[in-house]
Structure formats: C-alpha cells, structure tokens
Coordinates of C-alpha atoms and ligand atoms in Angstrom, one line a residue:
M16 CA 160.9 -150.8 32.1
R17 CA 157.4 -149.7 33.0
K18 CA 156.4 -146.4 31.4
Y19 CA 154.1 -143.9 33.1
D20 CA 152.9 -140.3 32.5
A21 CA 153.4 -139.5 36.2
I22 CA 155.1 -141.2 39.1
I23 CA 154.5 -140.2 42.7
I24 CA 157.0 -141.2 45.4
G25 CA 155.3 -141.4 48.8
S26 CA 151.7 -141.7 49.8
G27 CA 151.7 -138.6 52.1
Q28 CA 149.2 -135.8 52.4
A29 CA 150.1 -134.5 48.9
G30 CA 151.0 -137.7 47.1
T31 CA 147.8 -139.5 47.8
P32 CA 145.3 -137.0 46.5
L33 CA 147.7 -136.0 43.6
A34 CA 147.9 -139.6 42.4
K35 CA 144.1 -140.0 42.4
K36 CA 143.5 -136.7 40.6
L37 CA 146.2 -137.2 38.0
A38 CA 144.9 -140.8 37.2
E39 CA 141.3 -139.5 37.0
A40 CA 142.5 -136.8 34.6
G41 CA 143.8 -139.5 32.3
Y42 CA 147.5 -139.7 33.3
K43 CA 148.9 -143.2 33.5
T44 CA 150.1 -142.9 37.1
A45 CA 152.1 -144.9 39.6
L46 CA 152.1 -144.3 43.4
L47 CA 155.2 -145.7 45.1
E48 CA 155.0 -146.4 48.8
R49 CA 157.5 -148.2 51.0
E50 CA 155.3 -148.6 54.0
F51 CA 151.7 -147.4 54.7
I52 CA 149.3 -145.5 52.5
G53 CA 148.5 -142.2 54.2
G54 CA 152.1 -141.4 55.4
T55 CA 153.0 -139.7 58.6
C56 CA 149.8 -137.8 59.3
I57 CA 147.5 -140.8 59.4
N58 CA 149.9 -143.5 60.6
Y59 CA 152.3 -141.8 63.1
G60 CA 151.4 -138.1 63.3
C61 CA 148.2 -136.1 63.6
T62 CA 145.6 -139.0 63.8
P63 CA 147.2 -141.1 66.5
T64 CA 148.3 -138.2 68.6
K65 CA 145.0 -136.3 68.5
T66 CA 143.2 -139.6 69.2
M67 CA 145.3 -140.2 72.4
I68 CA 145.2 -136.5 73.4
A69 CA 141.4 -136.9 73.5
S70 CA 141.8 -139.6 76.2
A71 CA 144.2 -137.5 78.1
R72 CA 141.8 -134.6 78.1
S73 CA 139.1 -136.8 79.4
A74 CA 141.3 -137.9 82.3
Y75 CA 142.1 -134.2 83.0
L76 CA 138.4 -133.2 83.0
S77 CA 137.4 -136.2 85.1
K78 CA 140.1 -135.3 87.7
N79 CA 139.1 -131.6 87.7
S80 CA 135.3 -131.7 87.6
K81 CA 134.8 -131.1 91.3
Y82 CA 134.6 -127.3 90.8
L83 CA 131.7 -127.8 88.3
G84 CA 129.9 -129.7 91.1
I85 CA 130.6 -133.2 89.8
N86 CA 132.3 -135.7 92.0
T87 CA 133.8 -138.6 90.2
G88 CA 135.7 -140.5 92.9
S89 CA 139.1 -141.9 91.9
I90 CA 139.7 -142.4 88.2
S91 CA 142.1 -144.8 86.5
V92 CA 143.7 -144.9 83.1
D93 CA 143.3 -147.9 80.9
F94 CA 146.3 -147.4 78.7
K95 CA 145.8 -150.6 76.7
K96 CA 142.4 -149.4 75.7
I97 CA 143.7 -146.0 74.8
V98 CA 146.3 -147.5 72.5
S99 CA 143.9 -149.9 71.0
R100 CA 141.3 -147.2 70.3
K101 CA 144.1 -145.2 68.6
D102 CA 145.2 -148.3 66.5
K103 CA 141.6 -148.9 65.4
I104 CA 141.1 -145.3 64.2
V105 CA 144.5 -145.2 62.4
R106 CA 143.7 -148.5 60.7
S107 CA 140.2 -147.4 59.6
F108 CA 141.6 -144.1 58.2
R109 CA 144.3 -146.0 56.3
E110 CA 142.0 -148.7 55.0
N111 CA 139.4 -146.1 53.8
L112 CA 142.2 -144.4 51.8
E113 CA 143.4 -147.7 50.4
T114 CA 139.9 -148.8 49.4
N115 CA 139.3 -145.5 47.6
L116 CA 142.7 -145.5 45.8
I117 CA 142.4 -149.1 44.6
K118 CA 139.2 -148.2 42.7
V119 CA 140.9 -145.4 40.7
K120 CA 141.3 -146.4 37.1
G121 CA 144.8 -145.7 35.6
L122 CA 146.5 -145.7 39.0
D123 CA 149.0 -148.5 40.0
I124 CA 149.8 -148.6 43.7
L125 CA 153.3 -150.2 44.0
Y126 CA 154.9 -151.0 47.3
G127 CA 158.6 -150.8 47.7
E128 CA 161.6 -148.4 48.3
A129 CA 162.0 -145.9 45.4
S130 CA 165.3 -144.5 44.3
F131 CA 166.5 -142.5 41.3
I132 CA 168.6 -144.0 38.6
T133 CA 168.4 -141.0 36.3
D134 CA 166.2 -137.9 36.2
K135 CA 163.5 -139.9 34.4
T136 CA 164.1 -143.4 35.8
L137 CA 163.4 -144.9 39.2
K138 CA 164.1 -148.3 40.8
L139 CA 161.6 -149.8 43.1
S140 CA 163.0 -152.4 45.5
S141 CA 161.1 -154.6 47.9
A142 CA 161.9 -157.7 49.8
N143 CA 161.3 -161.0 48.0
K144 CA 160.6 -159.3 44.7
K145 CA 162.6 -158.5 41.7
D146 CA 163.5 -154.8 41.4
L147 CA 161.2 -152.8 39.1
L148 CA 162.3 -150.1 36.7
L149 CA 159.9 -147.3 36.1
T150 CA 160.1 -144.2 34.0
A151 CA 157.9 -141.0 33.6
D152 CA 158.3 -137.5 32.3
K153 CA 156.8 -136.1 35.5
I154 CA 158.0 -137.3 38.9
F155 CA 156.5 -136.0 42.2
I156 CA 158.5 -136.5 45.4
N157 CA 156.3 -136.6 48.5
A158 CA 158.6 -138.9 50.6
G159 CA 158.2 -136.9 53.9
S160 CA 160.4 -136.8 56.9
R161 CA 161.4 -138.8 60.0
P162 CA 162.3 -138.0 63.6
T163 CA 165.8 -136.4 63.9
I164 CA 168.1 -138.4 66.2
P165 CA 171.0 -136.2 67.3
A166 CA 174.5 -137.6 67.9
I167 CA 174.5 -137.2 71.6
K168 CA 177.3 -139.0 73.5
G169 CA 176.0 -142.3 74.8
I170 CA 172.8 -142.4 72.8
E171 CA 173.6 -145.8 71.4
T172 CA 173.6 -147.2 75.0
I173 CA 170.0 -146.3 75.8
N174 CA 166.5 -147.4 74.5
Y175 CA 165.2 -143.9 73.5
L176 CA 161.8 -143.3 72.1
D177 CA 160.9 -141.2 69.1
S178 CA 157.5 -139.7 68.0
T179 CA 156.7 -143.0 66.3
S180 CA 157.8 -145.6 68.8
I181 CA 156.2 -143.8 71.7
L182 CA 152.8 -144.4 70.2
D183 CA 153.2 -148.1 70.8
L184 CA 154.4 -148.0 74.4
K185 CA 152.9 -150.8 76.4
E186 CA 153.1 -149.0 79.7
I187 CA 152.8 -145.4 81.0
P188 CA 156.3 -144.1 81.7
E189 CA 157.0 -143.3 85.3
H190 CA 159.2 -140.4 84.4
L191 CA 159.4 -139.3 80.8
I192 CA 162.3 -137.0 79.9
I193 CA 161.6 -135.2 76.6
I194 CA 164.6 -133.7 74.7
G195 CA 163.1 -130.8 72.7
G196 CA 160.4 -128.2 73.5
S197 CA 158.5 -127.8 70.3
Y198 CA 154.9 -128.8 69.6
I199 CA 155.5 -132.6 69.3
A200 CA 157.3 -132.5 72.7
L201 CA 154.6 -130.5 74.4
E202 CA 151.7 -132.4 73.1
F203 CA 153.3 -135.7 74.2
G204 CA 154.4 -134.2 77.5
Q205 CA 151.0 -132.9 78.5
M206 CA 149.3 -136.1 77.3
F207 CA 151.5 -138.4 79.4
R208 CA 151.4 -136.1 82.4
R209 CA 147.6 -136.5 82.3
F210 CA 148.0 -140.3 82.1
G211 CA 150.1 -140.1 85.3
S212 CA 153.7 -139.7 84.2
K213 CA 156.2 -137.3 85.7
I214 CA 157.5 -135.1 82.8
T215 CA 160.7 -133.2 82.3
I216 CA 161.0 -131.1 79.1
V217 CA 164.6 -130.2 78.2
E218 CA 164.8 -127.2 75.9
R219 CA 168.2 -125.9 74.7
S220 CA 167.1 -122.4 73.8
D221 CA 166.9 -119.6 76.4
Q222 CA 163.3 -119.0 75.6
F223 CA 160.4 -121.5 75.8
L224 CA 158.7 -121.7 72.4
S225 CA 161.2 -119.2 71.0
G226 CA 159.3 -118.5 67.7
E227 CA 156.3 -117.2 69.6
D228 CA 155.8 -113.8 71.3
N229 CA 157.2 -113.7 74.8
D230 CA 153.8 -113.1 76.4
V231 CA 152.2 -115.9 74.5
A232 CA 155.0 -118.4 75.3
A233 CA 155.0 -117.3 79.0
E234 CA 151.2 -117.9 79.2
L235 CA 151.5 -121.4 77.9
K236 CA 154.5 -122.2 80.0
I237 CA 152.6 -121.3 83.2
I238 CA 149.6 -123.4 82.1
L239 CA 151.8 -126.5 81.5
E240 CA 153.7 -126.0 84.7
E241 CA 150.5 -125.7 86.7
E242 CA 149.7 -129.2 85.4
G243 CA 153.0 -130.4 86.8
L244 CA 155.3 -130.4 83.7
N245 CA 158.9 -129.6 84.7
I246 CA 160.2 -127.3 81.9
L247 CA 164.0 -126.7 81.8
I248 CA 165.2 -124.0 79.4
S249 CA 168.8 -123.1 78.5
S250 CA 169.6 -126.8 79.0
E251 CA 171.8 -128.5 76.5
T252 CA 171.9 -132.3 76.6
K253 CA 175.5 -133.4 76.8
S254 CA 175.3 -137.2 77.4
L255 CA 173.0 -140.1 78.0
K256 CA 173.7 -143.2 80.1
K257 CA 171.8 -146.3 81.1
N258 CA 171.8 -146.8 84.9
E259 CA 172.2 -150.3 86.4
N260 CA 168.5 -150.3 87.4
G261 CA 167.5 -149.6 83.8
S262 CA 166.8 -145.9 84.3
I263 CA 168.3 -143.2 82.0
I264 CA 170.7 -140.7 83.2
V265 CA 170.8 -137.4 81.3
T266 CA 173.6 -135.0 81.8
L267 CA 172.8 -131.4 80.9
N268 CA 174.8 -128.2 80.5
V269 CA 172.7 -125.5 82.1
K270 CA 174.5 -122.1 81.4
G271 CA 177.9 -123.7 81.9
K272 CA 177.0 -125.8 84.9
A273 CA 176.5 -129.6 84.7
K274 CA 173.2 -131.0 85.9
T275 CA 172.0 -134.6 86.0
I276 CA 168.5 -135.8 85.7
R277 CA 167.1 -139.4 85.8
G278 CA 164.1 -140.8 84.1
S279 CA 162.5 -144.1 83.2
H280 CA 162.0 -143.2 79.5
L281 CA 163.4 -140.7 77.1
L282 CA 161.7 -139.2 74.1
M283 CA 163.8 -137.5 71.4
A284 CA 161.7 -134.7 69.9
V285 CA 164.3 -132.3 68.4
G286 CA 162.9 -132.0 64.8
R287 CA 162.5 -133.8 61.6
T288 CA 165.0 -135.1 59.0
P289 CA 163.9 -135.3 55.3
N290 CA 163.8 -138.8 53.7
S291 CA 165.9 -137.7 50.8
E292 CA 169.1 -139.7 51.1
S293 CA 167.5 -143.1 50.3
L294 CA 166.1 -141.6 47.1
N295 CA 169.6 -141.2 45.7
P296 CA 168.9 -137.7 44.5
E297 CA 172.4 -137.2 43.1
A298 CA 171.6 -139.8 40.3
A299 CA 168.9 -137.4 39.0
G300 CA 171.1 -134.3 39.6
L301 CA 168.7 -133.0 42.3
Q302 CA 169.9 -130.3 44.6
T303 CA 169.2 -130.3 48.3
D304 CA 170.0 -127.7 50.9
E305 CA 172.3 -128.1 53.9
G306 CA 169.5 -129.9 55.8
R307 CA 169.0 -132.3 52.8
F308 CA 165.6 -130.8 52.0
F309 CA 164.9 -130.4 48.3
K310 CA 165.2 -127.0 46.9
V311 CA 162.1 -126.0 45.0
S312 CA 160.7 -123.0 43.1
N313 CA 157.5 -121.3 44.3
K314 CA 155.7 -123.7 42.0
L315 CA 157.4 -126.7 43.7
Q316 CA 159.6 -127.6 40.9
T317 CA 163.1 -128.8 41.9
N318 CA 166.2 -127.8 40.0
I319 CA 165.4 -130.6 37.5
K320 CA 162.6 -129.9 35.0
G321 CA 159.7 -132.3 35.4
I322 CA 160.6 -133.3 39.0
F323 CA 158.6 -131.7 41.8
A324 CA 158.9 -132.0 45.6
L325 CA 155.9 -131.6 47.9
G326 CA 155.2 -131.6 51.6
D327 CA 157.8 -131.9 54.4
I328 CA 160.6 -133.0 52.1
K329 CA 160.8 -129.6 50.4
G330 CA 161.5 -127.9 53.8
G331 CA 159.7 -124.9 55.3
P332 CA 156.6 -125.3 57.4
A333 CA 155.9 -129.0 57.9
F334 CA 152.2 -129.6 58.3
T335 CA 149.5 -131.8 56.9
H336 CA 147.6 -128.8 55.5
T337 CA 150.7 -127.3 53.8
S338 CA 151.4 -130.7 52.2
Y339 CA 147.8 -131.1 51.0
N340 CA 147.8 -127.5 49.6
D341 CA 151.1 -128.3 47.7
H342 CA 149.1 -130.9 45.7
L343 CA 146.5 -128.3 44.9
V344 CA 149.2 -126.0 43.5
I345 CA 150.4 -128.8 41.2
I346 CA 146.9 -129.8 40.1
K347 CA 145.7 -126.3 39.4
N348 CA 148.8 -125.4 37.4
L349 CA 149.0 -128.7 35.5
L350 CA 145.4 -129.5 34.9
E351 CA 143.5 -126.2 35.1
E352 CA 146.1 -124.0 33.5
K353 CA 146.1 -121.7 36.5
D354 CA 149.2 -119.8 37.7
I355 CA 149.4 -120.6 41.4
N356 CA 152.4 -120.5 43.7
I357 CA 153.2 -120.9 47.4
K358 CA 155.0 -117.5 47.9
N359 CA 152.3 -115.7 49.9
R360 CA 150.4 -118.6 51.1
M361 CA 148.9 -118.3 54.6
V362 CA 150.3 -121.0 56.9
P363 CA 148.2 -121.4 60.0
Y364 CA 149.1 -123.9 62.7
C365 CA 147.6 -125.3 65.8
M366 CA 149.4 -126.9 68.7
F367 CA 147.1 -129.4 70.3
T368 CA 148.0 -128.8 73.9
D369 CA 145.0 -128.2 76.1
P370 CA 144.3 -125.3 75.8
Q371 CA 145.4 -125.2 72.2
L372 CA 147.7 -122.6 70.6
G373 CA 146.3 -121.4 67.3
R374 CA 148.5 -119.2 65.1
I375 CA 148.0 -117.4 61.9
G376 CA 149.9 -114.7 60.1
L377 CA 152.5 -112.5 61.8
N378 CA 153.1 -112.3 65.5
E379 CA 154.6 -109.3 67.2
K380 CA 158.2 -110.5 66.9
Q381 CA 157.8 -110.8 63.1
A382 CA 155.9 -107.5 62.7
I383 CA 158.8 -105.7 64.6
S384 CA 161.4 -107.4 62.4
K385 CA 159.5 -106.3 59.3
K386 CA 159.3 -102.8 60.7
L387 CA 155.5 -102.7 60.3
K388 CA 153.2 -100.2 61.9
Y389 CA 150.7 -102.2 63.9
K390 CA 148.4 -102.2 67.0
V391 CA 148.0 -105.0 69.4
A392 CA 144.6 -106.2 70.6
L393 CA 144.7 -108.6 73.6
I394 CA 142.2 -110.1 76.0
K395 CA 142.7 -112.8 78.5
M396 CA 140.3 -115.8 78.4
D397 CA 139.0 -114.8 81.9
R398 CA 137.2 -111.9 80.1
V399 CA 135.5 -114.3 77.7
A400 CA 132.0 -115.2 78.8
R401 CA 132.0 -118.6 77.1
A402 CA 135.3 -119.5 78.8
I403 CA 134.0 -118.5 82.3
E404 CA 130.7 -120.4 81.7
T405 CA 132.4 -123.6 80.7
G406 CA 135.0 -123.2 83.5
D407 CA 138.3 -123.0 81.6
T408 CA 139.7 -119.5 81.6
R409 CA 143.2 -120.4 80.7
G410 CA 144.8 -118.5 77.8
L411 CA 144.5 -115.3 75.8
I412 CA 143.7 -113.9 72.4
K413 CA 146.2 -111.6 70.8
A414 CA 145.8 -110.1 67.4
L415 CA 147.9 -107.6 65.4
V416 CA 146.2 -105.1 63.1
D417 CA 147.7 -102.9 60.5
T418 CA 147.5 -99.3 61.7
K419 CA 146.7 -98.0 58.2
T420 CA 144.5 -100.6 56.6
K421 CA 142.9 -101.8 59.9
Q422 CA 143.1 -105.3 58.6
I423 CA 144.4 -108.2 60.7
L424 CA 148.1 -109.1 60.3
G425 CA 148.1 -112.1 62.5
A426 CA 146.9 -113.7 65.7
S427 CA 147.9 -116.1 68.5
V428 CA 145.1 -117.7 70.4
I429 CA 145.6 -119.8 73.5
G430 CA 142.3 -121.3 74.6
T431 CA 139.8 -124.1 74.5
E432 CA 139.3 -124.5 70.7
G433 CA 142.0 -121.9 70.2
G434 CA 142.5 -123.4 66.7
E435 CA 138.9 -122.7 65.7
I436 CA 139.0 -119.1 67.0
M437 CA 142.3 -118.6 65.1
T438 CA 140.6 -119.9 62.0
V439 CA 137.8 -117.3 62.3
L440 CA 140.5 -114.6 62.3
Q441 CA 142.2 -116.3 59.3
M442 CA 138.9 -116.1 57.4
A443 CA 138.8 -112.4 58.2
M444 CA 142.3 -112.0 56.9
M445 CA 141.4 -114.0 53.7
G446 CA 138.5 -111.6 53.2
K447 CA 140.5 -108.5 54.1
V448 CA 137.9 -107.7 56.8
T449 CA 138.9 -104.8 59.0
Y450 CA 139.1 -105.1 62.8
E451 CA 136.3 -102.5 63.1
E452 CA 133.9 -104.7 61.1
I453 CA 134.7 -107.6 63.5
R454 CA 134.4 -105.3 66.5
D455 CA 130.9 -104.3 65.4
G456 CA 129.9 -107.7 63.9
V457 CA 127.0 -109.7 65.2
F458 CA 128.2 -113.1 66.5
A459 CA 126.1 -115.7 68.3
H460 CA 126.1 -115.3 72.0
P461 CA 127.8 -116.9 73.9
T462 CA 130.4 -118.4 71.5
Y463 CA 134.1 -118.0 71.8
S464 CA 134.1 -116.1 68.5
E465 CA 131.7 -113.5 70.0
S466 CA 134.6 -112.4 72.2
L467 CA 136.3 -111.0 69.0
N468 CA 133.9 -108.0 69.6
N469 CA 135.6 -107.4 72.9
L470 CA 139.0 -108.2 71.6
F471 CA 138.9 -105.4 69.1
M472 CA 137.1 -103.0 71.4
T473 CA 140.4 -102.8 73.3
L474 CA 141.8 -100.9 70.3
D475 CA 139.2 -98.0 70.7
S476 CA 141.4 -96.2 73.1
K477 CA 144.7 -96.9 71.3
Ligands
LIG37 C1 153.8 -136.8 66.2 C2 153.4 -135.9 65.1 C3 152.2 -135.1 65.2 C4 151.9 -134.3 64.2 N1 150.8 -133.5 64.3 C5 150.4 -132.7 63.3 C6 149.2 -131.9 63.4 O1 148.5 -131.9 64.4 N2 148.9 -131.1 62.4 C7 149.6 -131.0 61.3 O2 149.3 -130.2 60.4 N3 150.8 -131.7 61.1 C8 151.1 -132.5 62.1 N4 152.3 -133.3 62.0 C9 153.1 -133.2 60.7 C10 152.4 -133.9 59.6 O3 152.2 -135.3 60.0 C11 153.3 -133.9 58.3 O4 153.7 -132.6 58.0 C12 152.4 -134.4 57.2 O5 152.1 -135.8 57.3 C13 153.0 -134.2 55.8 O6 153.8 -135.2 55.4 P1 154.2 -135.4 53.8 O7 153.0 -135.3 53.0 O8 155.3 -134.5 53.5 O9 154.8 -136.8 53.8 P2 154.5 -138.1 54.8 O10 153.1 -138.1 55.3 O11 155.5 -138.2 55.7 O12 154.5 -139.3 53.7 C14 155.7 -139.7 53.1 C15 155.5 -141.1 52.6 O13 156.6 -141.4 51.8 C16 157.0 -142.7 52.0 N5 158.4 -142.9 51.5 C17 159.5 -142.2 52.0 N6 160.6 -142.6 51.3 C18 160.2 -143.4 50.4 C19 160.8 -144.1 49.3 N7 162.2 -144.0 49.1 N8 160.1 -144.9 48.5 C20 158.8 -145.0 48.7 N9 158.1 -144.4 49.7 C21 158.8 -143.6 50.5 C22 156.8 -142.9 53.5 O14 156.7 -144.3 53.9 C23 155.5 -142.1 53.7 O15 154.4 -142.9 53.7 C24 152.7 -134.2 63.0 C25 153.8 -135.0 62.8 C26 154.2 -135.9 63.9 C27 155.4 -136.7 63.7

C-alpha cells in the first residue's frame, strides 16, 4: 500500500494544476490518469475543435472574399493537413503539460484505471502491471465525462461517430447527420459544412437552443441556415439503420409523423455522461445523483469527508474554465485558509460557431423566471462600425440591466469575437460598473467594444 497526503483521480482541467500546487506546497501527491495528461479539453475537446474550426473559417473567408474585392479562384480543402495540424497542436499542448508535471517534486504521475476500495483506499489497474493499492486522507475526483450514447433502436447496427472519433475522420463526410442541437453539434456542423459536407441537425426540442432567449436563438439559426445547415426541430430520433450501400437511414418522429432521412455519417451529440461508474463509488459510500454525477457541497466536498469532486463529474455547467476554477476553490480553502465557494460564481460561456455566441449572467428568460425588474439594451451588428468595416454584420448584442442599480445582469453576444465582447461586459459585472458608465465611457475607435456606448444609448428613451 502506497501512502500519500493527496490523491487526484484524473488529469483534467482541475486535477492537473491541483496536483502541481499540492505537491509544491509539500503534500506527497499522486496523480492517477488512465489515458492522456490534460483530459478532454486538450485531447478531445476545446483544443482540437478550435484548431479545426480555424481551418473551417479560413475556407469560409476564402470562399466569401469577393465582396471585399478579393478574387481567390476555386479553393480546395486539404483535410489530411487540417487533421495533422490539429494532432500536432494537441500533442504539443499535452507534451508541454507532461514535461512541466514530471519536474514537480513530491508528485507521482501514475497511469492506470483508478477505483475505490474504501473511502481512503484506491486500486490502480493497468494492463501488464500488477494492481497498485494507494491510500490518502484527501482524494480529489476529476475524472470528467464522455459522450452520451442513447439507446436508440438499431444503434448497434451502424458505425456512428461521437465528439472524439469524429476528430480522427480520414474523409470529409458527404452528408453528416448530427443528433443533438447543442454547442458541440453546432460547432461540428458548421465546421464540416465549411469543409464541404451536407449537414442535417436533428433537435428533439421544439425550440432551437432552448436555453437561450428566442430572439438570440432565432438570429443564430438564420445565420447557420444561410450557410446551408439543415436544422430540424421537434424531431425525435426513433431508429437507425444501415442501408445496403453503407449509408445510414434515420427515422424521425416529427410531431407525430414519421420522417426518414439518409446520410453518409452520423454524429451523436446529445450530451455527456460522467465517468463515475468505473470508479466504484459505492465502495467509498459516495452519493451520486440520478445522472450519476457526484453530489457536492458549495466547497466541492462529496458526502464523504475528505473526498472532493471537481469539473464535469460533479454536474452543472461543464466547461474548462469552471473545472479550472474548481481547483482554485480547493487550493484557496486548503492552502490559503480562505473561505471560497462556487455558489454565486459567474459562469460565462462561448459557443465557437462563427459568429460566436458569448453568454454571461442572466438572459431574459431567466430574468423573467426570477421576476426581476430589468431593461433590455439591444443592437444588431449592422449598427456596429467595426462589423461594417470588416464586412461581417451577422449577429447582435443584447444586455439586461437592473432597473434600480443600473448594473448589468447579463448579456448575449452573437458576433465576430462575440466571446471577447461578452468578456468586457463580464468585467463590468465583476466591477459592478453601471450601464451609464459604459454608455459614457471612452473606448478606442473603432473596436467592437466601442459599440457598447451605442448599445446602452438605446436605454436613454426607455
Ligand atoms: C468536443 C468538445 C468541445 C469542447 N469545447 C469546449 C470549449 O470550447 N470551451 C470549454 O470551456 N469547454 C469545452 N468543452 C468541455 C471541456 O472540455 C470540459 O468541460 C473540460 O475538459 C473539463 O473536464 P474535467 O476537468 O472535468 O475532466 P476531463 O478533462 O474530462 O479529464 C478527466 C480525466 O480523467 C481521466 N479518468 C477518467 N476516469 C478515470 C479513472 N477511473 N482512473 C484514472 N483516470 C480517469 C480521463 O482519462 C481524463 O483524462 C468541450 C468538450 C468537448 C467534448
């Protein structure tokens, strides 16, 4: 039995920096990883997708540069090169992390599959090696999540793709059907459309991007449809079948009527399932919710003292930045004697379609459900000088302000660099800056952020 002060399961966005900082603070620490250092974000999530999305944007700009007075002639997509560029960047991010971790004194990086034996003991299994037994008073679970594969009739008969396997495709799909309409689905959908695929998005809900405000979702839907994405809403997938010629037949239930579509490839993008079962949580007495996510306190402690869960596996918003922030909560409470929790933490997000959708704080749907008194400031991107000058006026900026305090409650930004514009508004929220201060602020002309003057001027008459 190897004894440690702290054991971290999973080298995700929380586990990796946590392991480093605990070891540097003098904790004898073990980081257990069953596959790759860096977890989902670096290996199968943010890094590879945003790398490939950059190629897709370049294809889009090249095809559409005529109106800026640039004639390119016909363009072609070298998919092999796109995938190999992505692989190189992923490998370099992972190797940099590994190189930095290996140097940390007091940290053992152990590869294998971890599972609980008791609340203080873990087994680490790996092929061709004897199982290791490890114990620690403090155990941090950062084992992440994986694509959800729903039990649709006939699924076992087809070769479907998920968000991981699609990254290693050798060819551009002729017709990619995507089951699911969330950010993973839309980012892949637009990307492959720009590489030349026909795309059909199949969304079960009656509203496209149902968590967003109707006007925001409608704006983005039009933008994607203008690029040729076929978006089906109110469409429940009933069965899947492989055709004799290798194509995939999808039978849908659209408001009670059966509809059949055929595609060359199918991507399942219906959500994420936590990697909790293989941890054998029952052996430690750990409680999970109905989705098998670990239940945690606001300070990320599970129901068992000394065991914490961080990142996607604890449920709630599943982003790299929330997982990273989870490790800060632990570090500050444990090493700096602070009293930090995640209860009122801001959770921004950005969907990397082009244009991006940046979101922070409350949207109108949420403000209404909370019965808040608010005003809405909205401008379309075709009123933003920077957008007109650069030639992309798709999108809008919508912000909610509190009627009494005049502070910003939240914002949705669809636009080129929508994530960056949203972050400016997030900073204003963090500093409790009023909309009037932003309206009258001096911002460099002609930046996107300068348009926040105009955005909040729309409230003068309200
Ligand atoms: C396609 C895609 C695109 C995304 N894009 C974005 C984006 O643009 N922005 C954003 O913020 N988020 C994005 N995300 C989400 C983001 O990647 C995750 O929220 C983030 O990686 C946080 O993960 P984590 O720290 O919880 O764990 P992970 O990064 O998933 O790490 C968990 C680690 O635990 C290991 N592990 C699991 N079980 C065991 C076990 N039993 N024993 C040992 N090791 C184990 C796994 O191998 C893995 O390395 C994207 C996700 C996907 C799939």
